[in-house]
Amino acid sequence: VTHAYMSQLMTSTKAKIIDLSADFRLSEASLFEKHYHQHDSPALLKTIPYGLPELFSDEIKQSQVVANPGCYPTSVILALYPLIKEGLISGSIISDSKSGVTGAGKALKESFLYCEVNNSFSAYGTGVHRHECEMVDVLGCDVFFSPHLLPMNRGILSTMYASTDVKTVKEIDTVYEHYYLDKPFVKLALQSETPTTKFVMGTNDCRIGFRLFPDKRRLVVFSAIDNIVKGASGQAVQCMNIMCGFNETEGLGQIGLYL
């Protein structure tokens, strides 16, 4: 509901605002209307930066209001953005993402009950989930998104499939290091590792890994986050730190719980 009163709020206070809703995550009112409903402050959509600090820290630093990203898009965009911007992958990308039940919020629904979730693994919202348009809008390419619900409390693992003409692992490593070597919350996995949710639970980290299959022209990228830290409140704190001139890592030094 923040899109209905954000203009008034921005003019009536000097407070810095981090919006965890989806109201300002998209760049066009038409996109918002297609996937949500009519937008009451369309002029603000171009002025409020997308709150992904690893990619847009300069814009976040200078803004009064920041749109905190969705949890699934955080995992997908951080993993794909450098590769797309450097032209290493092309065509449509498939993102197969799995999340713990906290990603669904606190609404009382039958599908969230213990007996429904426990010992079960299910897909939902394939091709129609609202987070897909967020990924497409920020990445500027076609992403087909299929989320899944896992019987665990927290965590997201996204597996993305893309076509590539890259022949060596070094080319991809170099791009990731260029974008993220000085980013404290992005951890690049070794080639022998696949990121797991256990390593990021309770942290503001995003762990990224990949597998390259040059003979098949295929690249598979993995990304793991805690959906309620880097995917929500932790990322909001990170944005707050940048907006207020604090150290970016302030209050976010928790290591993985491995639970």
C-alpha atoms as a PDB file:
ATOM      1  CA  VAL A   1       0.000   0.000   0.000  1.00  0.00           C
ATOM      2  CA  THR A   2       2.966   2.381   0.218  1.00  0.00           C
ATOM      3  CA  HIS A   3       2.613   3.562  -3.379  1.00  0.00           C
ATOM      4  CA  ALA A   4      -0.573   5.394  -2.339  1.00  0.00           C
ATOM      5  CA  TYR A   5       1.121   7.683   0.198  1.00  0.00           C
ATOM      6  CA  MET A   6       4.876   7.632  -0.519  1.00  0.00           C
ATOM      7  CA  SER A   7       4.855  11.038  -2.257  1.00  0.00           C
ATOM      8  CA  GLN A   8       3.261  12.666   0.767  1.00  0.00           C
ATOM      9  CA  LEU A   9       5.612  10.850   3.139  1.00  0.00           C
ATOM     10  CA  MET A  10       8.701  11.995   1.238  1.00  0.00           C
ATOM     11  CA  THR A  11       7.682  15.655   1.367  1.00  0.00           C
ATOM     12  CA  SER A  12       6.514  15.638   4.997  1.00  0.00           C
ATOM     13  CA  THR A  13       9.637  14.098   6.517  1.00  0.00           C
ATOM     14  CA  LYS A  14      13.393  14.026   6.019  1.00  0.00           C
ATOM     15  CA  ALA A  15      13.528  10.461   7.267  1.00  0.00           C
ATOM     16  CA  LYS A  16      15.237   7.864   5.115  1.00  0.00           C
ATOM     17  CA  ILE A  17      12.816   5.141   4.056  1.00  0.00           C
ATOM     18  CA  ILE A  18      13.448   1.537   3.065  1.00  0.00           C
ATOM     19  CA  ASP A  19      10.344  -0.024   1.551  1.00  0.00           C
ATOM     20  CA  LEU A  20      10.197  -3.810   1.922  1.00  0.00           C
ATOM     21  CA  SER A  21       7.032  -4.052  -0.162  1.00  0.00           C
ATOM     22  CA  ALA A  22       7.010  -4.553  -3.929  1.00  0.00           C
ATOM     23  CA  ASP A  23       5.546  -1.100  -4.604  1.00  0.00           C
ATOM     24  CA  PHE A  24       8.696   0.503  -6.048  1.00  0.00           C
ATOM     25  CA  ARG A  25      10.740  -2.486  -7.225  1.00  0.00           C
ATOM     26  CA  LEU A  26       9.633  -2.163 -10.852  1.00  0.00           C
ATOM     27  CA  SER A  27      10.645   0.597 -13.241  1.00  0.00           C
ATOM     28  CA  GLU A  28       7.345   1.041 -15.106  1.00  0.00           C
ATOM     29  CA  ALA A  29       3.784   1.593 -13.891  1.00  0.00           C
ATOM     30  CA  SER A  30       2.518  -0.688 -16.665  1.00  0.00           C
ATOM     31  CA  LEU A  31       4.574  -3.583 -15.254  1.00  0.00           C
ATOM     32  CA  PHE A  32       3.225  -2.948 -11.780  1.00  0.00           C
ATOM     33  CA  GLU A  33      -0.338  -2.821 -13.052  1.00  0.00           C
ATOM     34  CA  LYS A  34       0.110  -6.050 -15.006  1.00  0.00           C
ATOM     35  CA  HIS A  35       1.373  -8.033 -12.039  1.00  0.00           C
ATOM     36  CA  TYR A  36      -0.186  -6.198  -9.077  1.00  0.00           C
ATOM     37  CA  HIS A  37      -2.702  -3.356  -9.586  1.00  0.00           C
ATOM     38  CA  GLN A  38      -2.823   0.324 -10.541  1.00  0.00           C
ATOM     39  CA  HIS A  39       0.103   2.375  -9.242  1.00  0.00           C
ATOM     40  CA  ASP A  40      -0.735   5.650  -7.486  1.00  0.00           C
ATOM     41  CA  SER A  41       2.761   7.192  -7.677  1.00  0.00           C
ATOM     42  CA  PRO A  42       4.110   6.256 -11.124  1.00  0.00           C
ATOM     43  CA  ALA A  43       6.419   9.283 -11.306  1.00  0.00           C
ATOM     44  CA  LEU A  44       8.400   7.940  -8.341  1.00  0.00           C
ATOM     45  CA  LEU A  45       9.238   4.614  -9.983  1.00  0.00           C
ATOM     46  CA  LYS A  46      12.167   6.104 -11.929  1.00  0.00           C
ATOM     47  CA  THR A  47      13.520   8.003  -8.897  1.00  0.00           C
ATOM     48  CA  ILE A  48      13.590   5.271  -6.216  1.00  0.00           C
ATOM     49  CA  PRO A  49      16.587   2.946  -6.641  1.00  0.00           C
ATOM     50  CA  TYR A  50      16.451  -0.829  -6.462  1.00  0.00           C
ATOM     51  CA  GLY A  51      18.041  -1.745  -3.144  1.00  0.00           C
ATOM     52  CA  LEU A  52      20.619  -4.309  -4.215  1.00  0.00           C
ATOM     53  CA  PRO A  53      23.772  -2.773  -2.665  1.00  0.00           C
ATOM     54  CA  GLU A  54      26.285  -4.895  -4.558  1.00  0.00           C
ATOM     55  CA  LEU A  55      25.050  -3.405  -7.832  1.00  0.00           C
ATOM     56  CA  PHE A  56      23.454  -0.041  -7.019  1.00  0.00           C
ATOM     57  CA  SER A  57      25.224   1.331  -3.945  1.00  0.00           C
ATOM     58  CA  ASP A  58      25.864   4.773  -5.498  1.00  0.00           C
ATOM     59  CA  GLU A  59      22.152   5.285  -6.176  1.00  0.00           C
ATOM     60  CA  ILE A  60      21.210   3.952  -2.735  1.00  0.00           C
ATOM     61  CA  LYS A  61      23.650   6.292  -1.022  1.00  0.00           C
ATOM     62  CA  GLN A  62      22.076   9.368  -2.585  1.00  0.00           C
ATOM     63  CA  SER A  63      18.411   8.464  -2.205  1.00  0.00           C
ATOM     64  CA  GLN A  64      15.851   9.198   0.500  1.00  0.00           C
ATOM     65  CA  VAL A  65      13.824   6.095  -0.389  1.00  0.00           C
ATOM     66  CA  VAL A  66      15.027   2.647  -1.442  1.00  0.00           C
ATOM     67  CA  ALA A  67      12.984  -0.296  -2.723  1.00  0.00           C
ATOM     68  CA  ASN A  68      14.164  -3.425  -0.943  1.00  0.00           C
ATOM     69  CA  PRO A  69      14.348  -6.333  -3.450  1.00  0.00           C
ATOM     70  CA  GLY A  70      12.378  -9.551  -3.261  1.00  0.00           C
ATOM     71  CA  CYS A  71      14.117 -12.623  -1.871  1.00  0.00           C
ATOM     72  CA  TYR A  72      14.039 -14.788  -5.000  1.00  0.00           C
ATOM     73  CA  PRO A  73      15.201 -11.897  -7.245  1.00  0.00           C
ATOM     74  CA  THR A  74      18.099 -11.180  -4.879  1.00  0.00           C
ATOM     75  CA  SER A  75      19.447 -14.698  -5.333  1.00  0.00           C
ATOM     76  CA  VAL A  76      18.894 -14.730  -9.093  1.00  0.00           C
ATOM     77  CA  ILE A  77      19.989 -11.198  -9.994  1.00  0.00           C
ATOM     78  CA  LEU A  78      23.248 -11.293  -8.009  1.00  0.00           C
ATOM     79  CA  ALA A  79      24.195 -14.547  -9.742  1.00  0.00           C
ATOM     80  CA  LEU A  80      23.309 -13.493 -13.290  1.00  0.00           C
ATOM     81  CA  TYR A  81      23.862  -9.725 -13.497  1.00  0.00           C
ATOM     82  CA  PRO A  82      27.667  -9.751 -14.114  1.00  0.00           C
ATOM     83  CA  LEU A  83      27.403 -12.499 -16.738  1.00  0.00           C
ATOM     84  CA  ILE A  84      24.624 -10.710 -18.639  1.00  0.00           C
ATOM     85  CA  LYS A  85      26.272  -7.298 -18.505  1.00  0.00           C
ATOM     86  CA  GLU A  86      29.536  -8.736 -19.840  1.00  0.00           C
ATOM     87  CA  GLY A  87      27.790 -10.690 -22.615  1.00  0.00           C
ATOM     88  CA  LEU A  88      28.796 -14.147 -21.395  1.00  0.00           C
ATOM     89  CA  ILE A  89      25.296 -15.609 -21.574  1.00  0.00           C
ATOM     90  CA  SER A  90      22.510 -15.069 -24.065  1.00  0.00           C
ATOM     91  CA  GLY A  91      18.954 -16.080 -24.822  1.00  0.00           C
ATOM     92  CA  SER A  92      16.284 -17.125 -22.359  1.00  0.00           C
ATOM     93  CA  ILE A  93      17.369 -18.191 -18.875  1.00  0.00           C
ATOM     94  CA  ILE A  94      15.578 -20.741 -16.703  1.00  0.00           C
ATOM     95  CA  SER A  95      15.674 -20.185 -12.944  1.00  0.00           C
ATOM     96  CA  ASP A  96      14.667 -23.136 -10.792  1.00  0.00           C
ATOM     97  CA  SER A  97      14.510 -21.806  -7.208  1.00  0.00           C
ATOM     98  CA  LYS A  98      13.700 -23.519  -3.921  1.00  0.00           C
ATOM     99  CA  SER A  99      12.717 -21.736  -0.725  1.00  0.00           C
ATOM    100  CA  GLY A 100      11.878 -22.518   2.876  1.00  0.00           C
ATOM    101  CA  VAL A 101       8.327 -21.887   4.040  1.00  0.00           C
ATOM    102  CA  THR A 102       9.154 -18.523   5.660  1.00  0.00           C
ATOM    103  CA  GLY A 103       9.354 -17.156   2.122  1.00  0.00           C
ATOM    104  CA  ALA A 104       5.573 -17.479   1.926  1.00  0.00           C
ATOM    105  CA  GLY A 105       4.966 -15.117   4.864  1.00  0.00           C
ATOM    106  CA  LYS A 106       2.607 -15.606   7.794  1.00  0.00           C
ATOM    107  CA  ALA A 107      -0.745 -15.874   6.030  1.00  0.00           C
ATOM    108  CA  LEU A 108      -2.897 -18.717   7.333  1.00  0.00           C
ATOM    109  CA  LYS A 109      -3.330 -20.988   4.332  1.00  0.00           C
ATOM    110  CA  GLU A 110      -3.895 -24.707   4.082  1.00  0.00           C
ATOM    111  CA  SER A 111      -0.834 -25.133   1.855  1.00  0.00           C
ATOM    112  CA  PHE A 112       1.398 -23.733   4.646  1.00  0.00           C
ATOM    113  CA  LEU A 113       0.175 -26.085   7.380  1.00  0.00           C
ATOM    114  CA  TYR A 114       2.681 -28.531   8.877  1.00  0.00           C
ATOM    115  CA  CYS A 115       0.954 -31.608   7.487  1.00  0.00           C
ATOM    116  CA  GLU A 116       0.948 -30.087   4.003  1.00  0.00           C
ATOM    117  CA  VAL A 117       4.577 -28.921   3.993  1.00  0.00           C
ATOM    118  CA  ASN A 118       6.366 -31.605   5.998  1.00  0.00           C
ATOM    119  CA  ASN A 119       7.852 -34.464   3.947  1.00  0.00           C
ATOM    120  CA  SER A 120       6.747 -32.756   0.752  1.00  0.00           C
ATOM    121  CA  PHE A 121       8.410 -30.864  -2.103  1.00  0.00           C
ATOM    122  CA  SER A 122       6.282 -28.900  -4.532  1.00  0.00           C
ATOM    123  CA  ALA A 123       6.428 -26.327  -7.313  1.00  0.00           C
ATOM    124  CA  TYR A 124       4.147 -23.309  -7.372  1.00  0.00           C
ATOM    125  CA  GLY A 125       3.639 -20.179  -9.480  1.00  0.00           C
ATOM    126  CA  THR A 126       5.693 -21.547 -12.394  1.00  0.00           C
ATOM    127  CA  GLY A 127       5.886 -18.893 -15.102  1.00  0.00           C
ATOM    128  CA  VAL A 128       3.440 -16.579 -13.305  1.00  0.00           C
ATOM    129  CA  HIS A 129       5.154 -15.719 -10.003  1.00  0.00           C
ATOM    130  CA  ARG A 130       5.357 -11.954  -9.405  1.00  0.00           C
ATOM    131  CA  HIS A 131       9.087 -12.086  -8.771  1.00  0.00           C
ATOM    132  CA  GLU A 132       9.712 -13.116 -12.383  1.00  0.00           C
ATOM    133  CA  CYS A 133       8.907  -9.640 -13.703  1.00  0.00           C
ATOM    134  CA  GLU A 134      11.275  -8.148 -11.112  1.00  0.00           C
ATOM    135  CA  MET A 135      14.133 -10.314 -12.389  1.00  0.00           C
ATOM    136  CA  VAL A 136      13.369  -9.494 -16.019  1.00  0.00           C
ATOM    137  CA  ASP A 137      13.099  -5.761 -15.288  1.00  0.00           C
ATOM    138  CA  VAL A 138      16.471  -5.526 -13.522  1.00  0.00           C
ATOM    139  CA  LEU A 139      18.410  -7.993 -15.685  1.00  0.00           C
ATOM    140  CA  GLY A 140      16.994  -6.783 -19.005  1.00  0.00           C
ATOM    141  CA  CYS A 141      16.617 -10.296 -20.412  1.00  0.00           C
ATOM    142  CA  ASP A 142      14.090 -13.109 -20.547  1.00  0.00           C
ATOM    143  CA  VAL A 143      13.930 -15.234 -17.391  1.00  0.00           C
ATOM    144  CA  PHE A 144      11.547 -18.162 -16.968  1.00  0.00           C
ATOM    145  CA  PHE A 145      11.063 -18.650 -13.235  1.00  0.00           C
ATOM    146  CA  SER A 146       9.820 -21.741 -11.399  1.00  0.00           C
ATOM    147  CA  PRO A 147       9.800 -21.506  -7.581  1.00  0.00           C
ATOM    148  CA  HIS A 148       9.503 -24.521  -5.280  1.00  0.00           C
ATOM    149  CA  LEU A 149       8.593 -24.924  -1.627  1.00  0.00           C
ATOM    150  CA  LEU A 150      10.861 -27.029   0.573  1.00  0.00           C
ATOM    151  CA  PRO A 151       9.971 -28.443   4.022  1.00  0.00           C
ATOM    152  CA  MET A 152      12.500 -26.274   5.871  1.00  0.00           C
ATOM    153  CA  ASN A 153      12.264 -23.011   7.808  1.00  0.00           C
ATOM    154  CA  ARG A 154      14.531 -20.701   5.840  1.00  0.00           C
ATOM    155  CA  GLY A 155      16.889 -20.425   2.894  1.00  0.00           C
ATOM    156  CA  ILE A 156      16.824 -20.178  -0.895  1.00  0.00           C
ATOM    157  CA  LEU A 157      18.832 -22.120  -3.448  1.00  0.00           C
ATOM    158  CA  SER A 158      18.445 -20.911  -7.034  1.00  0.00           C
ATOM    159  CA  THR A 159      19.740 -22.958  -9.956  1.00  0.00           C
ATOM    160  CA  MET A 160      19.913 -21.091 -13.263  1.00  0.00           C
ATOM    161  CA  TYR A 161      20.429 -22.604 -16.714  1.00  0.00           C
ATOM    162  CA  ALA A 162      21.795 -20.496 -19.574  1.00  0.00           C
ATOM    163  CA  SER A 163      23.400 -20.845 -23.009  1.00  0.00           C
ATOM    164  CA  THR A 164      26.970 -19.635 -23.424  1.00  0.00           C
ATOM    165  CA  ASP A 165      29.881 -19.623 -25.858  1.00  0.00           C
ATOM    166  CA  VAL A 166      32.406 -19.307 -23.031  1.00  0.00           C
ATOM    167  CA  LYS A 167      35.079 -22.006 -23.238  1.00  0.00           C
ATOM    168  CA  THR A 168      36.955 -21.658 -19.954  1.00  0.00           C
ATOM    169  CA  VAL A 169      36.082 -21.389 -16.279  1.00  0.00           C
ATOM    170  CA  LYS A 170      38.656 -18.600 -15.944  1.00  0.00           C
ATOM    171  CA  GLU A 171      36.576 -16.227 -18.089  1.00  0.00           C
ATOM    172  CA  ILE A 172      33.629 -16.548 -15.727  1.00  0.00           C
ATOM    173  CA  ASP A 173      35.778 -16.378 -12.586  1.00  0.00           C
ATOM    174  CA  THR A 174      37.338 -13.149 -13.855  1.00  0.00           C
ATOM    175  CA  VAL A 175      33.958 -11.480 -14.367  1.00  0.00           C
ATOM    176  CA  TYR A 176      32.648 -12.484 -10.939  1.00  0.00           C
ATOM    177  CA  GLU A 177      35.842 -11.285  -9.261  1.00  0.00           C
ATOM    178  CA  HIS A 178      35.647  -7.949 -11.089  1.00  0.00           C
ATOM    179  CA  TYR A 179      32.107  -7.338  -9.824  1.00  0.00           C
ATOM    180  CA  TYR A 180      32.245  -8.887  -6.366  1.00  0.00           C
ATOM    181  CA  LEU A 181      35.804  -9.204  -5.051  1.00  0.00           C
ATOM    182  CA  ASP A 182      35.338  -6.137  -2.808  1.00  0.00           C
ATOM    183  CA  LYS A 183      31.717  -6.929  -1.905  1.00  0.00           C
ATOM    184  CA  PRO A 184      31.694  -8.311   1.661  1.00  0.00           C
ATOM    185  CA  PHE A 185      28.453 -10.272   1.395  1.00  0.00           C
ATOM    186  CA  VAL A 186      29.040 -12.116  -1.879  1.00  0.00           C
ATOM    187  CA  LYS A 187      31.029 -15.319  -1.468  1.00  0.00           C
ATOM    188  CA  LEU A 188      32.310 -17.050  -4.594  1.00  0.00           C
ATOM    189  CA  ALA A 189      32.420 -20.835  -4.245  1.00  0.00           C
ATOM    190  CA  LEU A 190      35.310 -22.953  -5.447  1.00  0.00           C
ATOM    191  CA  GLN A 191      34.754 -25.088  -8.535  1.00  0.00           C
ATOM    192  CA  SER A 192      34.629 -28.176  -6.330  1.00  0.00           C
ATOM    193  CA  GLU A 193      31.797 -26.678  -4.238  1.00  0.00           C
ATOM    194  CA  THR A 194      28.087 -26.200  -4.764  1.00  0.00           C
ATOM    195  CA  PRO A 195      26.522 -23.507  -2.537  1.00  0.00           C
ATOM    196  CA  THR A 196      24.141 -24.846   0.109  1.00  0.00           C
ATOM    197  CA  THR A 197      21.599 -23.089   2.306  1.00  0.00           C
ATOM    198  CA  LYS A 198      23.260 -24.375   5.490  1.00  0.00           C
ATOM    199  CA  PHE A 199      26.267 -22.124   4.919  1.00  0.00           C
ATOM    200  CA  VAL A 200      24.177 -18.937   4.613  1.00  0.00           C
ATOM    201  CA  MET A 201      21.462 -19.452   7.240  1.00  0.00           C
ATOM    202  CA  GLY A 202      21.484 -16.491   9.617  1.00  0.00           C
ATOM    203  CA  THR A 203      23.855 -14.471   7.426  1.00  0.00           C
ATOM    204  CA  ASN A 204      23.538 -11.615   4.959  1.00  0.00           C
ATOM    205  CA  ASP A 205      25.679 -13.572   2.493  1.00  0.00           C
ATOM    206  CA  CYS A 206      24.994 -14.710  -1.044  1.00  0.00           C
ATOM    207  CA  ARG A 207      27.093 -17.711  -2.086  1.00  0.00           C
ATOM    208  CA  ILE A 208      27.513 -18.140  -5.839  1.00  0.00           C
ATOM    209  CA  GLY A 209      28.927 -21.093  -7.737  1.00  0.00           C
ATOM    210  CA  PHE A 210      28.721 -22.456 -11.271  1.00  0.00           C
ATOM    211  CA  ARG A 211      29.419 -25.366 -13.587  1.00  0.00           C
ATOM    212  CA  LEU A 212      30.489 -24.829 -17.196  1.00  0.00           C
ATOM    213  CA  PHE A 213      29.810 -27.369 -19.960  1.00  0.00           C
ATOM    214  CA  PRO A 214      31.477 -25.857 -23.056  1.00  0.00           C
ATOM    215  CA  ASP A 215      30.792 -28.897 -25.264  1.00  0.00           C
ATOM    216  CA  LYS A 216      27.064 -28.402 -24.611  1.00  0.00           C
ATOM    217  CA  ARG A 217      27.255 -24.583 -24.668  1.00  0.00           C
ATOM    218  CA  ARG A 218      25.635 -24.670 -21.248  1.00  0.00           C
ATOM    219  CA  LEU A 219      26.302 -22.808 -18.010  1.00  0.00           C
ATOM    220  CA  VAL A 220      24.618 -23.714 -14.728  1.00  0.00           C
ATOM    221  CA  VAL A 221      24.814 -21.110 -11.946  1.00  0.00           C
ATOM    222  CA  PHE A 222      23.957 -21.700  -8.279  1.00  0.00           C
ATOM    223  CA  SER A 223      23.065 -19.076  -5.685  1.00  0.00           C
ATOM    224  CA  ALA A 224      22.216 -19.523  -1.998  1.00  0.00           C
ATOM    225  CA  ILE A 225      20.864 -16.927   0.453  1.00  0.00           C
ATOM    226  CA  ASP A 226      18.883 -16.777   3.675  1.00  0.00           C
ATOM    227  CA  ASN A 227      15.538 -15.488   2.467  1.00  0.00           C
ATOM    228  CA  ILE A 228      14.790 -13.591   5.700  1.00  0.00           C
ATOM    229  CA  VAL A 229      18.212 -11.936   5.986  1.00  0.00           C
ATOM    230  CA  LYS A 230      19.836 -11.176   2.618  1.00  0.00           C
ATOM    231  CA  GLY A 231      16.399 -11.751   1.122  1.00  0.00           C
ATOM    232  CA  ALA A 232      14.678  -9.208   3.385  1.00  0.00           C
ATOM    233  CA  SER A 233      15.618  -7.536   6.680  1.00  0.00           C
ATOM    234  CA  GLY A 234      19.403  -8.012   6.458  1.00  0.00           C
ATOM    235  CA  GLN A 235      19.496  -6.394   3.045  1.00  0.00           C
ATOM    236  CA  ALA A 236      17.363  -3.547   4.430  1.00  0.00           C
ATOM    237  CA  VAL A 237      19.953  -3.002   7.181  1.00  0.00           C
ATOM    238  CA  GLN A 238      22.703  -3.069   4.548  1.00  0.00           C
ATOM    239  CA  CYS A 239      20.846  -0.378   2.580  1.00  0.00           C
ATOM    240  CA  MET A 240      20.333   1.642   5.761  1.00  0.00           C
ATOM    241  CA  ASN A 241      24.059   1.521   6.498  1.00  0.00           C
ATOM    242  CA  ILE A 242      24.853   2.869   3.037  1.00  0.00           C
ATOM    243  CA  MET A 243      22.159   5.557   3.175  1.00  0.00           C
ATOM    244  CA  CYS A 244      23.311   6.768   6.604  1.00  0.00           C
ATOM    245  CA  GLY A 245      27.042   6.659   5.885  1.00  0.00           C
ATOM    246  CA  PHE A 246      27.781   3.744   8.211  1.00  0.00           C
ATOM    247  CA  ASN A 247      30.070   0.844   7.465  1.00  0.00           C
ATOM    248  CA  GLU A 248      28.147  -1.393   5.057  1.00  0.00           C
ATOM    249  CA  THR A 249      28.695  -4.457   7.252  1.00  0.00           C
ATOM    250  CA  GLU A 250      27.575  -2.824  10.530  1.00  0.00           C
ATOM    251  CA  GLY A 251      25.311  -5.188  12.463  1.00  0.00           C
ATOM    252  CA  LEU A 252      25.573  -7.888   9.807  1.00  0.00           C
ATOM    253  CA  GLY A 253      28.654  -9.859  10.834  1.00  0.00           C
ATOM    254  CA  GLN A 254      26.874 -13.084  11.803  1.00  0.00           C
ATOM    255  CA  ILE A 255      28.548 -16.207  10.430  1.00  0.00           C
ATOM    256  CA  GLY A 256      26.542 -19.133   9.080  1.00  0.00           C
ATOM    257  CA  LEU A 257      24.505 -21.035  11.679  1.00  0.00           C
ATOM    258  CA  TYR A 258      24.886 -24.328   9.774  1.00  0.00           C
ATOM    259  CA  LEU A 259      21.624 -25.639  11.237  1.00  0.00           C
END
